[in-house]
PDB file of C-alpha atoms and ligand atoms in Angstrom:
ATOM      1  CA  MET A 930     -12.723  11.155  -7.090  1.00 97.00           C
ATOM      2  CA  LYS A 931     -14.699   8.688  -5.290  1.00 98.00           C
ATOM      3  CA  ILE A 932     -13.145   5.432  -4.500  1.00 98.00           C
ATOM      4  CA  ASP A 933     -13.871   2.106  -2.547  1.00 98.00           C
ATOM      5  CA  GLY A 934     -11.749  -0.682  -1.472  1.00 98.00           C
ATOM      6  CA  GLY A 935     -11.141  -3.479   1.020  1.00 98.00           C
ATOM      7  CA  CYS A 936      -9.016  -6.298   2.320  1.00 98.00           C
ATOM      8  CA  HIS A 937      -8.267  -9.661   0.658  1.00 98.00           C
ATOM      9  CA  CYS A 938     -10.646 -11.614   2.717  1.00 98.00           C
ATOM     10  CA  GLY A 939     -13.446  -8.997   2.296  1.00 97.00           C
ATOM     11  CA  SER A 940     -14.199  -8.461   6.112  1.00 98.00           C
ATOM     12  CA  ILE A 941     -13.016  -4.969   5.685  1.00 98.00           C
ATOM     13  CA  ARG A 942     -14.514  -2.427   3.216  1.00 98.00           C
ATOM     14  CA  TYR A 943     -14.400   1.382   2.991  1.00 98.00           C
ATOM     15  CA  GLU A 944     -15.314   4.232   0.852  1.00 98.00           C
ATOM     16  CA  ALA A 945     -13.724   7.782   0.444  1.00 98.00           C
ATOM     17  CA  GLU A 946     -12.895  10.631  -1.816  1.00 98.00           C
ATOM     18  CA  VAL A 947      -9.419  11.196  -2.811  1.00 98.00           C
ATOM     19  CA  ASP A 948      -7.393  13.740  -4.941  1.00 95.00           C
ATOM     20  CA  PRO A 949      -5.485  11.743  -7.497  1.00 95.00           C
ATOM     21  CA  ALA A 950      -2.722  14.394  -7.474  1.00 95.00           C
ATOM     22  CA  THR A 951      -1.839  13.251  -3.951  1.00 95.00           C
ATOM     23  CA  VAL A 952      -0.817   9.664  -4.853  1.00 98.00           C
ATOM     24  CA  VAL A 953       2.878   8.989  -3.775  1.00 98.00           C
ATOM     25  CA  VAL A 954       5.190   6.283  -3.596  1.00 98.00           C
ATOM     26  CA  CYS A 955       7.242   5.703  -0.303  1.00 97.00           C
ATOM     27  CA  HIS A 956      10.576   3.804  -0.392  1.00 97.00           C
ATOM     28  CA  CYS A 957      11.368   4.141   3.272  1.00 95.00           C
ATOM     29  CA  THR A 958      12.435   0.927   5.108  1.00 95.00           C
ATOM     30  CA  ASP A 959       9.304   0.954   7.313  1.00 95.00           C
ATOM     31  CA  CYS A 960       7.042   1.064   4.188  1.00 96.00           C
ATOM     32  CA  GLN A 961       9.163  -1.954   2.760  1.00 97.00           C
ATOM     33  CA  THR A 962       8.537  -3.905   5.906  1.00 96.00           C
ATOM     34  CA  PHE A 963       4.815  -2.974   6.383  1.00 96.00           C
ATOM     35  CA  SER A 964       4.096  -3.678   2.731  1.00 96.00           C
ATOM     36  CA  GLY A 965       6.143  -6.694   2.543  1.00 96.00           C
ATOM     37  CA  SER A 966       7.477  -5.340  -0.767  1.00 96.00           C
ATOM     38  CA  ALA A 967       9.866  -3.010  -2.431  1.00 97.00           C
ATOM     39  CA  PHE A 968       7.735   0.153  -1.744  1.00 98.00           C
ATOM     40  CA  ARG A 969       4.245   1.266  -0.778  1.00 98.00           C
ATOM     41  CA  THR A 970       1.891   3.295  -2.751  1.00 98.00           C
ATOM     42  CA  VAL A 971      -0.523   5.711  -0.743  1.00 98.00           C
ATOM     43  CA  VAL A 972      -3.138   8.339  -1.237  1.00 98.00           C
ATOM     44  CA  GLN A 973      -4.701  10.826   1.156  1.00 97.00           C
ATOM     45  CA  THR A 974      -8.401  11.135   1.683  1.00 98.00           C
ATOM     46  CA  ARG A 975     -10.321  14.480   1.475  1.00 98.00           C
ATOM     47  CA  PRO A 976     -11.289  15.733   4.894  1.00 98.00           C
ATOM     48  CA  GLY A 977     -14.365  13.930   6.202  1.00 98.00           C
ATOM     49  CA  THR A 978     -15.042  11.639   3.392  1.00 98.00           C
ATOM     50  CA  PHE A 979     -13.490   8.233   4.713  1.00 98.00           C
ATOM     51  CA  ALA A 980     -15.930   5.756   5.958  1.00 98.00           C
ATOM     52  CA  LEU A 981     -15.643   2.030   6.937  1.00 98.00           C
ATOM     53  CA  THR A 982     -18.698   0.168   5.511  1.00 98.00           C
ATOM     54  CA  ALA A 983     -17.697  -3.108   6.774  1.00 98.00           C
ATOM     55  CA  GLY A 984     -15.299  -4.582   9.625  1.00 98.00           C
ATOM     56  CA  THR A 985     -12.952  -3.080  12.099  1.00 97.00           C
ATOM     57  CA  PRO A 986      -9.304  -2.875  11.394  1.00 98.00           C
ATOM     58  CA  LYS A 987      -6.515  -3.955  13.922  1.00 98.00           C
ATOM     59  CA  VAL A 988      -4.393  -1.182  15.022  1.00 98.00           C
ATOM     60  CA  TYR A 989      -0.635  -0.921  15.555  1.00 97.00           C
ATOM     61  CA  VAL A 990       1.038   2.476  16.480  1.00 97.00           C
ATOM     62  CA  LYS A 991       4.316   2.980  14.844  1.00 95.00           C
ATOM     63  CA  THR A 992       6.799   5.466  16.214  1.00 94.00           C
ATOM     64  CA  ALA A 993       8.924   7.005  13.697  1.00 85.00           C
ATOM     65  CA  GLU A 994      12.563   8.018  14.082  1.00 82.00           C
ATOM     66  CA  SER A 995      11.423  11.532  14.549  1.00 86.00           C
ATOM     67  CA  GLY A 996       9.407  10.442  17.502  1.00 90.00           C
ATOM     68  CA  ASN A 997       5.954  10.934  15.415  1.00 92.00           C
ATOM     69  CA  ARG A 998       3.570   8.257  16.265  1.00 96.00           C
ATOM     70  CA  ARG A 999       0.873   7.085  13.742  1.00 96.00           C
ATOM     71  CA  GLN A1000      -1.697   4.232  13.685  1.00 97.00           C
ATOM     72  CA  GLN A1001      -1.083   1.601  10.952  1.00 97.00           C
ATOM     73  CA  THR A1002      -4.202  -0.395  10.499  1.00 98.00           C
ATOM     74  CA  PHE A1003      -4.772  -3.814   8.836  1.00 98.00           C
ATOM     75  CA  CYS A1004      -7.215  -6.669   8.602  1.00 98.00           C
ATOM     76  CA  PRO A1005      -6.912  -8.977  11.647  1.00 98.00           C
ATOM     77  CA  THR A1006      -7.736 -11.936   9.548  1.00 98.00           C
ATOM     78  CA  CYS A1007      -5.811 -11.567   6.448  1.00 98.00           C
ATOM     79  CA  GLY A1008      -3.351  -8.836   7.270  1.00 97.00           C
ATOM     80  CA  THR A1009      -4.102  -6.506   4.255  1.00 98.00           C
ATOM     81  CA  PRO A1010      -2.857  -3.021   5.198  1.00 98.00           C
ATOM     82  CA  ILE A1011      -5.735  -0.507   4.988  1.00 98.00           C
ATOM     83  CA  TYR A1012      -4.777   2.953   6.044  1.00 98.00           C
ATOM     84  CA  SER A1013      -2.670   5.126   8.524  1.00 97.00           C
ATOM     85  CA  ALA A1014      -3.967   7.838  10.811  1.00 97.00           C
ATOM     86  CA  PRO A1015      -2.791  10.023  13.760  1.00 96.00           C
ATOM     87  CA  ALA A1016      -1.987   8.193  16.957  1.00 96.00           C
ATOM     88  CA  SER A1017      -5.352   9.607  18.466  1.00 95.00           C
ATOM     89  CA  GLY A1018      -7.279   7.422  16.045  1.00 94.00           C
ATOM     90  CA  ASP A1019      -8.949  10.443  14.322  1.00 96.00           C
ATOM     91  CA  THR A1020      -9.928   9.290  10.896  1.00 96.00           C
ATOM     92  CA  LYS A1021     -10.949  12.887   9.355  1.00 97.00           C
ATOM     93  CA  VAL A1022      -8.022  12.396   6.998  1.00 97.00           C
ATOM     94  CA  VAL A1023      -6.621   9.098   6.594  1.00 97.00           C
ATOM     95  CA  VAL A1024      -3.693   7.890   4.268  1.00 97.00           C
ATOM     96  CA  LEU A1025      -4.886   4.760   2.271  1.00 98.00           C
ATOM     97  CA  ARG A1026      -2.808   1.894   1.015  1.00 98.00           C
ATOM     98  CA  VAL A1027      -3.433   2.243  -2.753  1.00 98.00           C
ATOM     99  CA  GLY A1028      -3.103  -1.505  -3.420  1.00 97.00           C
ATOM    100  CA  ALA A1029      -6.439  -2.315  -1.752  1.00 98.00           C
ATOM    101  CA  ILE A1030      -8.385   0.516  -3.631  1.00 98.00           C
ATOM    102  CA  ARG A1031     -10.467  -0.956  -6.476  1.00 98.00           C
ATOM    103  CA  GLN A1032      -9.756   1.847  -8.731  1.00 98.00           C
ATOM    104  CA  ARG A1033      -5.967   1.686  -8.141  1.00 98.00           C
ATOM    105  CA  ALA A1034      -5.021   1.634 -11.820  1.00 98.00           C
ATOM    106  CA  GLU A1035      -6.221   5.250 -12.103  1.00 97.00           C
ATOM    107  CA  LEU A1036      -4.058   6.433  -9.062  1.00 98.00           C
ATOM    108  CA  ILE A1037      -0.864   7.132 -10.643  1.00 98.00           C
ATOM    109  CA  PRO A1038       2.008   8.312  -8.352  1.00 98.00           C
ATOM    110  CA  ARG A1039       3.119  11.917  -8.553  1.00 97.00           C
ATOM    111  CA  ASP A1040       6.123  11.627  -6.279  1.00 98.00           C
ATOM    112  CA  GLN A1041       8.518   9.329  -4.628  1.00 97.00           C
ATOM    113  CA  PHE A1042       9.550   9.719  -1.019  1.00 97.00           C
ATOM    114  CA  TRP A1043      12.693   8.390   0.541  1.00 96.00           C
ATOM    115  CA  PHE A1044      14.252   7.372  -2.776  1.00 96.00           C
ATOM    116  CA  ARG A1045      17.719   7.032  -0.958  1.00 97.00           C
ATOM    117  CA  SER A1046      16.462   3.745   0.499  1.00 97.00           C
ATOM    118  CA  SER A1047      14.800   2.473  -2.616  1.00 98.00           C
ATOM    119  CA  GLN A1048      15.754  -1.146  -3.871  1.00 97.00           C
ATOM    120  CA  PRO A1049      18.801  -1.014  -6.057  1.00 97.00           C
ATOM    121  CA  TRP A1050      17.066  -3.178  -8.811  1.00 96.00           C
ATOM    122  CA  LEU A1051      14.027  -0.741  -9.145  1.00 95.00           C
ATOM    123  CA  PRO A1052      15.401   1.394 -11.976  1.00 93.00           C
ATOM    124  CA  ASN A1053      15.792  -1.781 -13.985  1.00 94.00           C
ATOM    125  CA  LEU A1054      12.398  -3.277 -13.365  1.00 93.00           C
ATOM    126  CA  SER A1055      11.368  -2.542 -17.200  1.00 93.00           C
ATOM    127  CA  THR A1056      14.247  -4.624 -18.343  1.00 95.00           C
ATOM    128  CA  ILE A1057      13.403  -7.582 -16.148  1.00 92.00           C
ATOM    129  CA  LYS A1058      11.699 -10.444 -17.967  1.00 90.00           C
ATOM    130  CA  LYS A1059       7.913 -10.715 -17.822  1.00 91.00           C
ATOM    131  CA  GLN A1060       5.174 -13.419 -17.631  1.00 87.00           C
ATOM    132  CA  GLU A1061       1.512 -12.876 -18.369  1.00 89.00           C
ATOM    133  CA  LYS A1062       0.980 -15.177 -15.467  1.00 86.00           C
ATOM    134  CA  GLN A1063       2.989 -17.010 -13.034  1.00 81.00           C
ATOM    135  CA  PRO A1064       4.922 -19.749 -14.407  1.00 75.00           C
ATOM    136  CA  ALA A1065       4.619 -23.307 -13.244  1.00 74.00           C
ATOM    137  CA  TYR A1066       6.920 -24.791 -10.587  1.00 73.00           C
ATOM    138  CA  ASP A1067       8.566 -28.405 -11.040  1.00 72.00           C
ATOM    139  CA  GLU A1068       8.083 -31.156  -8.502  1.00 74.00           C
ATOM    140  CA  ARG A1069      10.880 -29.769  -6.242  1.00 76.00           C
ATOM    141  CA  GLY A1070       9.148 -26.371  -5.868  1.00 74.00           C
ATOM    142  CA  VAL A1071      11.717 -24.668  -8.238  1.00 75.00           C
ATOM    143  CA  LEU A1072      10.647 -22.497 -10.813  1.00 74.00           C
ATOM    144  CA  ARG A1073      10.670 -24.224 -14.247  1.00 68.00           C
ATOM    145  CA  ASP A1074      12.648 -22.270 -16.674  1.00 63.00           C
ATOM    146  CA  PRO A1075      10.078 -21.465 -19.422  1.00 55.00           C
TER     147      PRO A1075
HETATM  148 ZN1   ZN B2351      -9.205  -9.213   5.403  1.00 67.47          ZN
HETATM  149 ZN1   ZN B2352       7.272   5.122   4.108  1.00 67.47          ZN
END
């Protein structure tokens, strides 16, 4: 499947081919921190198909508990996470952050990694109340009870 994506400010754009069967959610604590969220959703690119079409991401090399080192890349302007790659910087196969892919609604996770560190409220998400948009805040910056 051909996909394209980019960061929030628009300075980084890319395209690639991915296999939708390789979409996974990762609940590890590193992914929680890097994403600033409860979990991260990723997909691997098909070999040789990833190309940056605009901008150059900033690189941070993460050392895992196992000692494995990987590049984590992000937009230097808006901070959007873009992909991870081997520490060497080889981009033959990269692991894209699905939230920055334009076709993300079609990329449905097939597996969940590190579920033992998943947030305890996650199984109840479907029962937490839902707003079509963000509700208004009052003058004290407190969420107004709708
Ligand atoms: Zn950006
Ligand atoms: Zn992870």
